[in-house]
Amino acid sequence: MERIVIVGAGQAGVQCAISLRDEGFAGQIVVVGEEPGWPYQRPPLSKAYLLGKMDDEGILLRAPSLYADLRIDLRAGVRAQAIERSSQRLQLSDGDALAYDHLVLATGARQRPLPAPGAELDGVASLRTLADAKALMARMGHVRRAVVAGAGFIGLEFAAVARAQGIEVTVVELAERALARALSLPMSYFFEERHRAWGSHFHFHRSVLDVRGVGAVEAVELDDGEVVPADLLVVGIGVLPNIELAEAAGLATGNGIVVDERLTSSDPAISALGDVALHPNRFSVTGPVRLEAVQNAVDQARALAASLTGKPKLYDAVPWFWSDQGDLKLQMAGLAAGHDSAVLRGDPASGAFSVFCFKGERLLACESVNRPADHMAARRMLQAGLPITPEQAADEQVSLKTFLTARA
Ligand SMILES: Cc1cc2nc3c(=O)[nH]c(=O)nc-3n(C[C@H](O)[C@H](O)[C@H](O)COP(=O)(O)OP(=O)(O)OC[C@H]3O[C@@H](n4cnc5c(N)ncnc54)[C@H](O)[C@@H]3O)c2cc1C
């Protein structure tokens, strides 16, 4: 194999390029990325960077010199326009066409637009890119009242930062609770209660009907008729996977680009990974998944690089995720979707506890807040398939460490 072309210079695409060199790939690597500038990390955009605790250098994924050192041909600010599968060529927005021996699609996802009139007004913001974060930060100094559409991770991370800056925050959420797609009931209620204590207001079962203002946002009308004055509306209602390039090339797609356990798409010369990959996952009891997490992007990139250099590897890592909100550090191991019971380990009132989620007797996931040892133990249990009962998980007298050692 002489040339591997990677589309998308995000966490997954850049890691794939680096891991290919780690695995000894000596051919050409071209990374085509639509966003300008050096590749950066997204998680700090709603945390340390937004708080002004990280600068433009600290947020970079890797030192700029690394790309030349590893002979990674990074084409920033260039969009991949079309894949010609019959001739194995990729058409670029700068007029170039790249032949590839293998193509990796790491095109990620984009913010789901708010389906409401007035969404184009000044002061309606998203938080997906560095450009989004810079625009938001420039505005936040003058903002008094913000509405957040969506009580997901991005919306709540923003809410925590905004409250820390003294901005009034109202969160509007279609579901009946916060972080409903991601978290068990007890953990979801715990986060809601903490955000309320920090001063955020919540409207559940509600959506944004209309964004009002002349030129810029002045108020947000909810679907029950309530009008909330605001000079900023942050939209965090989920993402759409960037599948269009793959779809136009006739690859199998759904809620993502469909790949197998080796991350190969319906064309053996094309793989997909990261936020855009709809993949089979042995930790999922609800079928193929598309995960939006750094861990998934990095581990899939490593697995794919090994496979592409002749060491076939199935993607088999335990999914894990984190979120920082105020003084709370949430860590999740495994995939909770489909669980039918949840037990607490520790006391939520102490601000440090875990929720273990089970389907029958099978441990599916562990959500921990300010309890990193539980998180690490759960990751090892899930990876090794070690059995633990709901009673044992709930019993603080049962040391998870001893439990692991005894069964290792
Ligand atoms: C604000 C924020 C906070 C987050 N916090 C956390 C966290 O705390 N923990 C965690 O685990 N995860 C977090 N995530 C998620 C995590 O950042 C993503 O899962 C990860 O970045 C996915 O990497 P990716 O490379 O698959 O996709 P992306 O990072 O989306 O990168 C894809 C890149 O491909 C480019 N692209 C798309 N189409 C084309 C094309 N046709 N041609 C060229 N380039 C193209 C895009 O412009 C983009 O730059 C957060 C995400 C955001 C936005």
PDB file of C-alpha atoms in Angstrom, residues 137-358:
ATOM      1  CA  MET A 137     -16.271  33.899  24.224  1.00  0.00           C
ATOM      2  CA  ALA A 138     -16.164  37.262  22.498  1.00  0.00           C
ATOM      3  CA  ARG A 139     -19.869  37.623  23.249  1.00  0.00           C
ATOM      4  CA  MET A 140     -20.078  36.188  26.773  1.00  0.00           C
ATOM      5  CA  GLY A 141     -18.511  39.225  28.442  1.00  0.00           C
ATOM      6  CA  HIS A 142     -21.569  41.297  27.420  1.00  0.00           C
ATOM      7  CA  VAL A 143     -24.256  38.684  28.042  1.00  0.00           C
ATOM      8  CA  ARG A 144     -26.641  38.904  31.005  1.00  0.00           C
ATOM      9  CA  ARG A 145     -29.181  36.232  30.196  1.00  0.00           C
ATOM     10  CA  ALA A 146     -28.617  33.040  28.219  1.00  0.00           C
ATOM     11  CA  VAL A 147     -31.027  30.357  27.094  1.00  0.00           C
ATOM     12  CA  VAL A 148     -29.552  26.923  26.426  1.00  0.00           C
ATOM     13  CA  ALA A 149     -31.497  24.687  24.041  1.00  0.00           C
ATOM     14  CA  GLY A 150     -30.728  21.095  25.024  1.00  0.00           C
ATOM     15  CA  ALA A 151     -29.774  19.628  28.411  1.00  0.00           C
ATOM     16  CA  GLY A 152     -27.109  17.339  26.939  1.00  0.00           C
ATOM     17  CA  PHE A 153     -23.420  17.410  27.787  1.00  0.00           C
ATOM     18  CA  ILE A 154     -22.551  20.457  25.693  1.00  0.00           C
ATOM     19  CA  GLY A 155     -25.528  22.465  26.925  1.00  0.00           C
ATOM     20  CA  LEU A 156     -24.875  21.672  30.578  1.00  0.00           C
ATOM     21  CA  GLU A 157     -21.116  22.199  30.351  1.00  0.00           C
ATOM     22  CA  PHE A 158     -21.840  25.605  28.846  1.00  0.00           C
ATOM     23  CA  ALA A 159     -24.452  26.297  31.562  1.00  0.00           C
ATOM     24  CA  ALA A 160     -21.893  25.560  34.303  1.00  0.00           C
ATOM     25  CA  VAL A 161     -19.342  27.921  32.741  1.00  0.00           C
ATOM     26  CA  ALA A 162     -21.948  30.637  32.164  1.00  0.00           C
ATOM     27  CA  ARG A 163     -23.176  30.462  35.770  1.00  0.00           C
ATOM     28  CA  ALA A 164     -19.569  30.698  36.984  1.00  0.00           C
ATOM     29  CA  GLN A 165     -19.421  33.975  35.032  1.00  0.00           C
ATOM     30  CA  GLY A 166     -22.605  35.296  36.606  1.00  0.00           C
ATOM     31  CA  ILE A 167     -24.802  34.874  33.523  1.00  0.00           C
ATOM     32  CA  GLU A 168     -28.461  33.977  34.139  1.00  0.00           C
ATOM     33  CA  VAL A 169     -29.134  30.594  32.549  1.00  0.00           C
ATOM     34  CA  THR A 170     -32.385  28.952  31.459  1.00  0.00           C
ATOM     35  CA  VAL A 171     -32.146  25.439  30.010  1.00  0.00           C
ATOM     36  CA  VAL A 172     -34.902  24.212  27.672  1.00  0.00           C
ATOM     37  CA  GLU A 173     -35.120  20.460  27.099  1.00  0.00           C
ATOM     38  CA  LEU A 174     -37.565  18.382  25.068  1.00  0.00           C
ATOM     39  CA  ALA A 175     -37.083  15.252  27.199  1.00  0.00           C
ATOM     40  CA  GLU A 176     -38.376  14.883  30.747  1.00  0.00           C
ATOM     41  CA  ARG A 177     -34.932  15.122  32.352  1.00  0.00           C
ATOM     42  CA  ALA A 178     -31.345  16.267  31.854  1.00  0.00           C
ATOM     43  CA  LEU A 179     -28.824  14.117  29.988  1.00  0.00           C
ATOM     44  CA  ALA A 180     -31.655  11.670  29.296  1.00  0.00           C
ATOM     45  CA  ARG A 181     -29.973   9.979  26.325  1.00  0.00           C
ATOM     46  CA  ALA A 182     -26.725   9.432  28.177  1.00  0.00           C
ATOM     47  CA  LEU A 183     -27.338   8.854  31.874  1.00  0.00           C
ATOM     48  CA  SER A 184     -29.309   6.675  34.279  1.00  0.00           C
ATOM     49  CA  LEU A 185     -32.100   8.293  36.260  1.00  0.00           C
ATOM     50  CA  PRO A 186     -30.229   8.753  39.561  1.00  0.00           C
ATOM     51  CA  MET A 187     -27.217  10.371  37.901  1.00  0.00           C
ATOM     52  CA  SER A 188     -29.403  12.534  35.696  1.00  0.00           C
ATOM     53  CA  TYR A 189     -31.355  13.843  38.716  1.00  0.00           C
ATOM     54  CA  PHE A 190     -28.133  14.458  40.611  1.00  0.00           C
ATOM     55  CA  PHE A 191     -26.795  16.669  37.792  1.00  0.00           C
ATOM     56  CA  GLU A 192     -30.083  18.517  37.466  1.00  0.00           C
ATOM     57  CA  GLU A 193     -30.129  19.230  41.191  1.00  0.00           C
ATOM     58  CA  ARG A 194     -26.529  20.491  41.137  1.00  0.00           C
ATOM     59  CA  HIS A 195     -27.219  22.782  38.191  1.00  0.00           C
ATOM     60  CA  ARG A 196     -30.272  24.146  39.976  1.00  0.00           C
ATOM     61  CA  ALA A 197     -28.106  24.764  43.049  1.00  0.00           C
ATOM     62  CA  TRP A 198     -25.667  26.704  40.855  1.00  0.00           C
ATOM     63  CA  GLY A 199     -28.602  28.824  39.729  1.00  0.00           C
ATOM     64  CA  SER A 200     -29.720  27.465  36.353  1.00  0.00           C
ATOM     65  CA  HIS A 201     -33.453  27.193  35.610  1.00  0.00           C
ATOM     66  CA  PHE A 202     -34.907  24.234  33.734  1.00  0.00           C
ATOM     67  CA  HIS A 203     -37.913  23.796  31.450  1.00  0.00           C
ATOM     68  CA  PHE A 204     -38.415  20.091  30.632  1.00  0.00           C
ATOM     69  CA  HIS A 205     -40.834  18.735  28.002  1.00  0.00           C
ATOM     70  CA  ARG A 206     -40.357  22.066  26.220  1.00  0.00           C
ATOM     71  CA  SER A 207     -38.786  23.177  22.960  1.00  0.00           C
ATOM     72  CA  VAL A 208     -37.867  26.490  21.385  1.00  0.00           C
ATOM     73  CA  LEU A 209     -40.723  27.650  19.177  1.00  0.00           C
ATOM     74  CA  ASP A 210     -39.394  31.016  18.063  1.00  0.00           C
ATOM     75  CA  VAL A 211     -36.301  33.153  18.523  1.00  0.00           C
ATOM     76  CA  ARG A 212     -37.329  36.771  18.750  1.00  0.00           C
ATOM     77  CA  GLY A 213     -35.308  39.892  18.115  1.00  0.00           C
ATOM     78  CA  VAL A 214     -34.484  42.562  15.601  1.00  0.00           C
ATOM     79  CA  GLY A 215     -31.060  41.694  14.192  1.00  0.00           C
ATOM     80  CA  ALA A 216     -30.027  39.986  17.426  1.00  0.00           C
ATOM     81  CA  VAL A 217     -31.700  37.658  19.957  1.00  0.00           C
ATOM     82  CA  GLU A 218     -33.879  39.440  22.490  1.00  0.00           C
ATOM     83  CA  ALA A 219     -36.104  36.625  23.736  1.00  0.00           C
ATOM     84  CA  VAL A 220     -36.888  32.967  23.213  1.00  0.00           C
ATOM     85  CA  GLU A 221     -40.470  31.722  22.973  1.00  0.00           C
ATOM     86  CA  LEU A 222     -41.109  28.190  24.209  1.00  0.00           C
ATOM     87  CA  ASP A 223     -43.779  25.842  22.853  1.00  0.00           C
ATOM     88  CA  ASP A 224     -46.027  26.496  25.870  1.00  0.00           C
ATOM     89  CA  GLY A 225     -46.078  30.200  25.048  1.00  0.00           C
ATOM     90  CA  GLU A 226     -43.653  31.303  27.753  1.00  0.00           C
ATOM     91  CA  VAL A 227     -41.250  33.988  26.606  1.00  0.00           C
ATOM     92  CA  VAL A 228     -37.782  33.997  28.188  1.00  0.00           C
ATOM     93  CA  PRO A 229     -35.760  37.196  27.699  1.00  0.00           C
ATOM     94  CA  ALA A 230     -32.229  36.404  26.504  1.00  0.00           C
ATOM     95  CA  ASP A 231     -29.317  38.027  24.752  1.00  0.00           C
ATOM     96  CA  LEU A 232     -27.713  34.674  23.918  1.00  0.00           C
ATOM     97  CA  LEU A 233     -29.148  31.349  22.794  1.00  0.00           C
ATOM     98  CA  VAL A 234     -26.740  28.416  22.848  1.00  0.00           C
ATOM     99  CA  VAL A 235     -27.909  25.463  20.789  1.00  0.00           C
ATOM    100  CA  GLY A 236     -26.846  22.028  22.028  1.00  0.00           C
ATOM    101  CA  ILE A 237     -29.494  19.721  20.612  1.00  0.00           C
ATOM    102  CA  GLY A 238     -27.192  17.012  19.346  1.00  0.00           C
ATOM    103  CA  VAL A 239     -25.239  16.452  16.168  1.00  0.00           C
ATOM    104  CA  LEU A 240     -25.655  15.102  12.662  1.00  0.00           C
ATOM    105  CA  PRO A 241     -22.988  12.718  11.385  1.00  0.00           C
ATOM    106  CA  ASN A 242     -21.167  13.994   8.275  1.00  0.00           C
ATOM    107  CA  ILE A 243     -22.162  11.121   5.997  1.00  0.00           C
ATOM    108  CA  GLU A 244     -22.874  13.038   2.780  1.00  0.00           C
ATOM    109  CA  LEU A 245     -19.519  12.282   1.107  1.00  0.00           C
ATOM    110  CA  ALA A 246     -19.950   8.559   1.777  1.00  0.00           C
ATOM    111  CA  GLU A 247     -23.605   8.593   0.810  1.00  0.00           C
ATOM    112  CA  ALA A 248     -22.921  10.288  -2.528  1.00  0.00           C
ATOM    113  CA  ALA A 249     -20.295   7.626  -3.256  1.00  0.00           C
ATOM    114  CA  GLY A 250     -22.893   4.898  -2.686  1.00  0.00           C
ATOM    115  CA  LEU A 251     -21.477   3.541   0.585  1.00  0.00           C
ATOM    116  CA  ALA A 252     -23.894   2.018   3.094  1.00  0.00           C
ATOM    117  CA  THR A 253     -25.017   4.687   5.564  1.00  0.00           C
ATOM    118  CA  GLY A 254     -27.637   5.139   8.265  1.00  0.00           C
ATOM    119  CA  ASN A 255     -27.158   7.186  11.394  1.00  0.00           C
ATOM    120  CA  GLY A 256     -23.473   7.194  10.377  1.00  0.00           C
ATOM    121  CA  ILE A 257     -21.264   5.375   7.881  1.00  0.00           C
ATOM    122  CA  VAL A 258     -21.906   1.662   8.292  1.00  0.00           C
ATOM    123  CA  VAL A 259     -18.732  -0.300   9.106  1.00  0.00           C
ATOM    124  CA  ASP A 260     -17.920  -3.810  10.357  1.00  0.00           C
ATOM    125  CA  GLU A 261     -15.859  -4.745  13.437  1.00  0.00           C
ATOM    126  CA  ARG A 262     -12.670  -3.983  11.469  1.00  0.00           C
ATOM    127  CA  LEU A 263     -14.092  -0.506  10.646  1.00  0.00           C
ATOM    128  CA  THR A 264     -14.344  -1.376   6.950  1.00  0.00           C
ATOM    129  CA  SER A 265     -17.207   0.255   5.059  1.00  0.00           C
ATOM    130  CA  SER A 266     -19.256  -1.454   2.357  1.00  0.00           C
ATOM    131  CA  ASP A 267     -16.230  -0.777   0.076  1.00  0.00           C
ATOM    132  CA  PRO A 268     -13.143  -2.734   1.255  1.00  0.00           C
ATOM    133  CA  ALA A 269     -10.856   0.145   0.159  1.00  0.00           C
ATOM    134  CA  ILE A 270     -12.650   2.598   2.473  1.00  0.00           C
ATOM    135  CA  SER A 271     -12.863   2.661   6.286  1.00  0.00           C
ATOM    136  CA  ALA A 272     -14.656   4.988   8.673  1.00  0.00           C
ATOM    137  CA  LEU A 273     -14.062   5.803  12.319  1.00  0.00           C
ATOM    138  CA  GLY A 274     -14.780   8.241  15.114  1.00  0.00           C
ATOM    139  CA  ASP A 275     -18.023  10.180  15.519  1.00  0.00           C
ATOM    140  CA  VAL A 276     -19.173   9.266  11.998  1.00  0.00           C
ATOM    141  CA  ALA A 277     -18.786   5.468  12.246  1.00  0.00           C
ATOM    142  CA  LEU A 278     -21.874   3.345  12.891  1.00  0.00           C
ATOM    143  CA  HIS A 279     -20.200   0.230  14.184  1.00  0.00           C
ATOM    144  CA  PRO A 280     -20.951  -3.088  15.883  1.00  0.00           C
ATOM    145  CA  ASN A 281     -19.799  -2.923  19.491  1.00  0.00           C
ATOM    146  CA  ARG A 282     -19.691  -5.881  21.843  1.00  0.00           C
ATOM    147  CA  PHE A 283     -20.554  -3.635  24.788  1.00  0.00           C
ATOM    148  CA  SER A 284     -23.821  -2.536  23.201  1.00  0.00           C
ATOM    149  CA  VAL A 285     -27.047  -4.458  23.892  1.00  0.00           C
ATOM    150  CA  THR A 286     -29.016  -2.210  21.537  1.00  0.00           C
ATOM    151  CA  GLY A 287     -27.285  -2.982  18.233  1.00  0.00           C
ATOM    152  CA  PRO A 288     -24.693  -0.981  16.263  1.00  0.00           C
ATOM    153  CA  VAL A 289     -23.743   2.372  17.758  1.00  0.00           C
ATOM    154  CA  ARG A 290     -22.202   5.683  16.776  1.00  0.00           C
ATOM    155  CA  LEU A 291     -20.216   6.999  19.711  1.00  0.00           C
ATOM    156  CA  GLU A 292     -19.252  10.626  20.239  1.00  0.00           C
ATOM    157  CA  ALA A 293     -16.200  10.333  22.468  1.00  0.00           C
ATOM    158  CA  VAL A 294     -12.473  10.909  22.373  1.00  0.00           C
ATOM    159  CA  GLN A 295     -11.836   7.355  23.604  1.00  0.00           C
ATOM    160  CA  ASN A 296     -13.766   5.882  20.704  1.00  0.00           C
ATOM    161  CA  ALA A 297     -11.977   8.085  18.140  1.00  0.00           C
ATOM    162  CA  VAL A 298      -8.530   7.237  19.513  1.00  0.00           C
ATOM    163  CA  ASP A 299      -9.045   3.499  20.062  1.00  0.00           C
ATOM    164  CA  GLN A 300     -10.695   3.029  16.677  1.00  0.00           C
ATOM    165  CA  ALA A 301      -7.822   4.911  15.015  1.00  0.00           C
ATOM    166  CA  ARG A 302      -5.269   2.638  16.699  1.00  0.00           C
ATOM    167  CA  ALA A 303      -7.173  -0.503  15.762  1.00  0.00           C
ATOM    168  CA  LEU A 304      -7.549   0.612  12.151  1.00  0.00           C
ATOM    169  CA  ALA A 305      -3.870   1.574  11.821  1.00  0.00           C
ATOM    170  CA  ALA A 306      -2.897  -1.897  13.051  1.00  0.00           C
ATOM    171  CA  SER A 307      -5.242  -3.548  10.559  1.00  0.00           C
ATOM    172  CA  LEU A 308      -4.020  -1.417   7.648  1.00  0.00           C
ATOM    173  CA  THR A 309      -0.435  -2.398   8.381  1.00  0.00           C
ATOM    174  CA  GLY A 310      -1.133  -6.114   8.281  1.00  0.00           C
ATOM    175  CA  LYS A 311      -1.971  -6.821  11.943  1.00  0.00           C
ATOM    176  CA  PRO A 312      -5.725  -7.370  11.646  1.00  0.00           C
ATOM    177  CA  LYS A 313      -7.383  -6.099  14.775  1.00  0.00           C
ATOM    178  CA  LEU A 314     -10.999  -5.991  15.830  1.00  0.00           C
ATOM    179  CA  TYR A 315     -12.140  -2.815  17.548  1.00  0.00           C
ATOM    180  CA  ASP A 316     -12.846  -4.117  21.025  1.00  0.00           C
ATOM    181  CA  ALA A 317     -12.222  -1.349  23.572  1.00  0.00           C
ATOM    182  CA  VAL A 318     -14.553  -0.561  26.477  1.00  0.00           C
ATOM    183  CA  PRO A 319     -16.313   2.726  25.644  1.00  0.00           C
ATOM    184  CA  TRP A 320     -15.652   5.472  28.166  1.00  0.00           C
ATOM    185  CA  PHE A 321     -16.398   9.158  28.411  1.00  0.00           C
ATOM    186  CA  TRP A 322     -16.000  12.072  30.767  1.00  0.00           C
ATOM    187  CA  SER A 323     -17.665  15.424  31.359  1.00  0.00           C
ATOM    188  CA  ASP A 324     -16.593  18.272  33.657  1.00  0.00           C
ATOM    189  CA  GLN A 325     -19.348  20.497  35.033  1.00  0.00           C
ATOM    190  CA  GLY A 326     -18.500  22.918  37.811  1.00  0.00           C
ATOM    191  CA  ASP A 327     -16.661  20.924  40.485  1.00  0.00           C
ATOM    192  CA  LEU A 328     -18.129  17.646  39.235  1.00  0.00           C
ATOM    193  CA  LYS A 329     -16.123  15.186  37.195  1.00  0.00           C
ATOM    194  CA  LEU A 330     -18.365  12.594  35.610  1.00  0.00           C
ATOM    195  CA  GLN A 331     -16.808   9.450  34.165  1.00  0.00           C
ATOM    196  CA  MET A 332     -18.720   6.764  32.335  1.00  0.00           C
ATOM    197  CA  ALA A 333     -17.531   3.280  31.425  1.00  0.00           C
ATOM    198  CA  GLY A 334     -19.506   0.941  29.174  1.00  0.00           C
ATOM    199  CA  LEU A 335     -22.809   1.692  27.460  1.00  0.00           C
ATOM    200  CA  ALA A 336     -25.828   2.125  29.722  1.00  0.00           C
ATOM    201  CA  ALA A 337     -28.479   2.068  26.953  1.00  0.00           C
ATOM    202  CA  GLY A 338     -30.791  -0.889  27.494  1.00  0.00           C
ATOM    203  CA  HIS A 339     -30.145  -1.293  31.242  1.00  0.00           C
ATOM    204  CA  ASP A 340     -33.075  -2.454  33.371  1.00  0.00           C
ATOM    205  CA  SER A 341     -31.710  -1.732  36.847  1.00  0.00           C
ATOM    206  CA  ALA A 342     -29.333   0.735  38.433  1.00  0.00           C
ATOM    207  CA  VAL A 343     -27.735   0.545  41.886  1.00  0.00           C
ATOM    208  CA  LEU A 344     -25.952   3.262  43.810  1.00  0.00           C
ATOM    209  CA  ARG A 345     -22.520   2.863  45.334  1.00  0.00           C
ATOM    210  CA  GLY A 346     -21.869   5.688  47.773  1.00  0.00           C
ATOM    211  CA  ASP A 347     -24.059   8.598  48.763  1.00  0.00           C
ATOM    212  CA  PRO A 348     -25.042  11.270  46.206  1.00  0.00           C
ATOM    213  CA  ALA A 349     -25.272  13.785  49.073  1.00  0.00           C
ATOM    214  CA  SER A 350     -21.507  13.448  49.537  1.00  0.00           C
ATOM    215  CA  GLY A 351     -20.950  14.582  45.941  1.00  0.00           C
ATOM    216  CA  ALA A 352     -18.938  11.433  45.188  1.00  0.00           C
ATOM    217  CA  PHE A 353     -20.771   8.250  44.171  1.00  0.00           C
ATOM    218  CA  SER A 354     -21.318   5.807  41.319  1.00  0.00           C
ATOM    219  CA  VAL A 355     -24.271   4.231  39.569  1.00  0.00           C
ATOM    220  CA  PHE A 356     -23.824   0.691  38.273  1.00  0.00           C
ATOM    221  CA  CYS A 357     -26.240  -0.162  35.436  1.00  0.00           C
ATOM    222  CA  PHE A 358     -27.265  -3.760  34.786  1.00  0.00           C
TER     223      PHE A 358
END
